[in-house]
Short mmCIF file of C-alpha atoms and ligand atoms in Angstrom, two decimals:
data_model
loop_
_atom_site.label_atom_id
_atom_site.label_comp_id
_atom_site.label_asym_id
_atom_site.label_seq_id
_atom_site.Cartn_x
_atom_site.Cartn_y
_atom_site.Cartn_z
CA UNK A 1 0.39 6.34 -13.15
CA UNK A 2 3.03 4.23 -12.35
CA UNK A 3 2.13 1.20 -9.74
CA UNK A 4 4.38 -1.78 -8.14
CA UNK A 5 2.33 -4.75 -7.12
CA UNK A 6 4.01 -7.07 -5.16
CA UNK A 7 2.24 -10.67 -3.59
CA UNK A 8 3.45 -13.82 -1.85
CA UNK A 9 2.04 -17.15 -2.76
CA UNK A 10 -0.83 -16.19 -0.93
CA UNK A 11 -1.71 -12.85 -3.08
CA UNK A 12 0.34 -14.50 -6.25
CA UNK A 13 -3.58 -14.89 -7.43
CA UNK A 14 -5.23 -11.68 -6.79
CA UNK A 15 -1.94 -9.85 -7.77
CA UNK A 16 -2.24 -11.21 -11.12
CA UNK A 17 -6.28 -10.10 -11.28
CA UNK A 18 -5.27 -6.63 -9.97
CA UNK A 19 -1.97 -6.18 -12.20
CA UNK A 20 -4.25 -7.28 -15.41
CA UNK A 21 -6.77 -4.70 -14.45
CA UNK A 22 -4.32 -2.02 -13.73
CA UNK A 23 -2.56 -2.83 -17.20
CA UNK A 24 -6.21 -2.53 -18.99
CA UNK A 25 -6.53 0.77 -17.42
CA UNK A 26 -3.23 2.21 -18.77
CA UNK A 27 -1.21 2.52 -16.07
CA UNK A 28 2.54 1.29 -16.00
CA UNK A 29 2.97 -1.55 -13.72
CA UNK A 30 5.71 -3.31 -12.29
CA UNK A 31 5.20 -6.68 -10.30
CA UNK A 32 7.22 -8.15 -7.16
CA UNK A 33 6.85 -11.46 -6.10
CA UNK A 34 6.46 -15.14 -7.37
CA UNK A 35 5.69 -16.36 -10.94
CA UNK A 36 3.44 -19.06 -9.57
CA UNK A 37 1.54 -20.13 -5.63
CA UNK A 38 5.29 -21.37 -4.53
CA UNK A 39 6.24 -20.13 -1.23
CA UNK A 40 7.48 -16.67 -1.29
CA UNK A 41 8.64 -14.73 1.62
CA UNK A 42 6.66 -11.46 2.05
CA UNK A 43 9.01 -9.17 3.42
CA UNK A 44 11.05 -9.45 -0.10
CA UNK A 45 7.94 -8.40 -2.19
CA UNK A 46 7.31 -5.74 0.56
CA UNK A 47 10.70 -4.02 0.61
CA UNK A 48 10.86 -4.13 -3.61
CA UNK A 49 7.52 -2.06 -3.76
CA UNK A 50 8.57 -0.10 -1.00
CA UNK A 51 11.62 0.94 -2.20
CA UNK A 52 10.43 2.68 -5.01
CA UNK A 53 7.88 4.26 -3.80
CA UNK A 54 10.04 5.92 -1.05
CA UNK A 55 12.78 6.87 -4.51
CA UNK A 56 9.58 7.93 -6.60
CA UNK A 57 9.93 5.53 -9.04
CA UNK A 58 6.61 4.40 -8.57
CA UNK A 59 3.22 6.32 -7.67
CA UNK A 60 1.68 3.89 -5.78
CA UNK A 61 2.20 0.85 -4.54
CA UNK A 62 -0.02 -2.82 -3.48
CA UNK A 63 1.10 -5.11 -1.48
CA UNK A 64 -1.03 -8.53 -0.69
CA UNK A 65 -0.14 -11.26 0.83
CA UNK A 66 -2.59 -13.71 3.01
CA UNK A 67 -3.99 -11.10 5.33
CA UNK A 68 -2.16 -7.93 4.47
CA UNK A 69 -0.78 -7.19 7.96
CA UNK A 70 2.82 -8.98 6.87
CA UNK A 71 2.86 -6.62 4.08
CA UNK A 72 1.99 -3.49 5.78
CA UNK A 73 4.03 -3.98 9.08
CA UNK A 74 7.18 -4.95 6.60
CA UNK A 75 6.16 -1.78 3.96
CA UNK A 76 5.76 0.50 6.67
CA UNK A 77 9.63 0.19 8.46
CA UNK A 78 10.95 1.92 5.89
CA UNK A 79 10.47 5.80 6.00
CA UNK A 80 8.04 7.69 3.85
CA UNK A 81 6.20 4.58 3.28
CA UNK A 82 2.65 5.10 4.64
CA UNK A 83 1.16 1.46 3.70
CA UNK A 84 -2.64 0.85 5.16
CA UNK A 85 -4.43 -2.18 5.27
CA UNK A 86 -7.91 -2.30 3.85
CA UNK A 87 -10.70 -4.35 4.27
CA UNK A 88 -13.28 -1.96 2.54
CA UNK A 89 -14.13 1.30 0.38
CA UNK A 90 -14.42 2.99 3.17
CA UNK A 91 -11.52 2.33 4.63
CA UNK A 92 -9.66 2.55 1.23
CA UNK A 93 -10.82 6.57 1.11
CA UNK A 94 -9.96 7.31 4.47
CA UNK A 95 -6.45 5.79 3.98
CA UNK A 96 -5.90 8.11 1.13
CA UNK A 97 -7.63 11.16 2.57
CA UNK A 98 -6.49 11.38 5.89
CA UNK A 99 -4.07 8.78 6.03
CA UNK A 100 -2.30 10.17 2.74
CA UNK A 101 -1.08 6.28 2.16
CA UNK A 102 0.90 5.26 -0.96
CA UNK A 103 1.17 1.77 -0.52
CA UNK A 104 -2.34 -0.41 -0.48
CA UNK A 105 -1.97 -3.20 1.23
CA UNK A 106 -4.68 -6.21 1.15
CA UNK A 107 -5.16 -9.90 2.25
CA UNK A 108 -6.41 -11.88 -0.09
CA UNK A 109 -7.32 -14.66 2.17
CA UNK A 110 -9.76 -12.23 3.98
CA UNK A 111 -11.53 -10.44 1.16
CA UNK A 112 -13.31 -11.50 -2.34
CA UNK A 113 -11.08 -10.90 -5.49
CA UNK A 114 -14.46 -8.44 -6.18
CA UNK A 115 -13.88 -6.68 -3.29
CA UNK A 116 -10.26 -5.98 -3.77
CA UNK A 117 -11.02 -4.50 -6.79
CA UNK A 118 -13.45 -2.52 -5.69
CA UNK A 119 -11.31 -1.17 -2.85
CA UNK A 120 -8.28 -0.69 -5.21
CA UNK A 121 -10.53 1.64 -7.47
CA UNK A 122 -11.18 3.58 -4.66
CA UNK A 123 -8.04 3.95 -3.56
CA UNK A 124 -6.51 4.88 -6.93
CA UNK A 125 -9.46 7.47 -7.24
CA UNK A 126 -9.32 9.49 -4.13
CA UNK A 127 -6.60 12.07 -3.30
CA UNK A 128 -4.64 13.01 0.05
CA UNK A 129 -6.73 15.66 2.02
CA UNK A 130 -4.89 19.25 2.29
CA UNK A 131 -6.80 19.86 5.29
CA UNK A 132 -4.07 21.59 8.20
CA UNK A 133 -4.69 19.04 10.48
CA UNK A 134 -4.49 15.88 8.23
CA UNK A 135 -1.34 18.03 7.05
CA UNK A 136 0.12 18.22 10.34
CA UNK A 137 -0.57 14.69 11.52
CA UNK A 138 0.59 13.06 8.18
CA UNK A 139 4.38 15.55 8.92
CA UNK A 140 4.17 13.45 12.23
CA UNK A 141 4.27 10.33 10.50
CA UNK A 142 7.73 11.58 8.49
CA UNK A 143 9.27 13.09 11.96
CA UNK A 144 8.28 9.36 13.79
CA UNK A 145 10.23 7.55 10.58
CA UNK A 146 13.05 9.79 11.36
CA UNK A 147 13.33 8.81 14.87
CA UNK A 148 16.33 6.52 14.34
CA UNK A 149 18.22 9.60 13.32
CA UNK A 150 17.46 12.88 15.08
CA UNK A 151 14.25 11.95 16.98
CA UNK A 152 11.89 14.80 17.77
CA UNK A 153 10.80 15.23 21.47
CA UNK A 154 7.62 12.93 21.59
CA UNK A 155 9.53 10.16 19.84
CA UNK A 156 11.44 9.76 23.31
C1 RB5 B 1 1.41 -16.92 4.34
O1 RB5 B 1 0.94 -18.17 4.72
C2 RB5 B 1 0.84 -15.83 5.24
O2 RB5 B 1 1.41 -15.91 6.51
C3 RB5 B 1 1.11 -14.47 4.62
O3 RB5 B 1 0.54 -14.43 3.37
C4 RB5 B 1 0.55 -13.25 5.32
O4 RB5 B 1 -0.78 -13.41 5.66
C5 RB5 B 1 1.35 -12.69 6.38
O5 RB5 B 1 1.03 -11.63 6.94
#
């Protein structure tokens, strides 16, 4: 699988923990981001990883920054991006089941580097739910990222 991490200063850290991991585990990774704890913007890293996950050049994609929320509200503007924040496994499964997201997003000021781990296994081992009404409420999603353009009826 291919997978872009990206980080600010704040995930520069756990990025590097997760990316080694990832790397050990065979997967192609790409990294966005600083080369060191030096301030970094997030929305940058955000829009990299984003970016090719929306052209398919990458599988997946993590995003961490301090909390995660800068990461997922910046991921999540562009269309076909479905980045969730997780705090836990549980939350981690549910994001990929019902959720179908592609983009993890974590904060590594909130959550052991352990934890993260943990959480990113789980994501990377569950799969998007085919079930009609997960179906139908993921479509949604797409239709609402569309809005800009032709908006469908309960976008106005
Ligand atoms: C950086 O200090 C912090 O604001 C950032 O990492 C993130 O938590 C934003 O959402």
């Amino acid at each position: 699988m291919t997978i872009h991490l990206g980080s600010d200063h704040a995930g520069f850290a756990l990025r590097r923990i997760l990316a080694n991991y990832l790397i050990d585990q065979g997967h192609a990774v790409a990294e966005s981001g600083p080369t060191d704890e030096s301030a970094f913007d997030y929305p940058l890293a955000a829009a990299e990883v984003a970016k090719r996950v929306v052209k398919g050049e990458a599988d997946m994609g993590v995003l961490i920054c301090g909390t995660g929320i800068g990461m997922a509200i910046a991921a999540n503007r562009f269309a076909g991006v479905r980045a969730a924040n997780c705090w836990n496994e549980e939350s981690a499964k549910l994001a990929r089941e019902h959720n179908h997201a592609n983009v993890l997003c974590l904060g590594a000021r909130m959550i052991a580097p352990d934890q993260a781990l943990s959480i990113l296994k789980v994501f990377l081992a569950e799969a998007p739910s085919q079930e009609a009404r997960h179906l139908r409420r993921v479509q949604k999603l797409d239709e609402i990222g569309e809005c800009a353009g032709a908006p469908p009826a309960y976008c106005k």
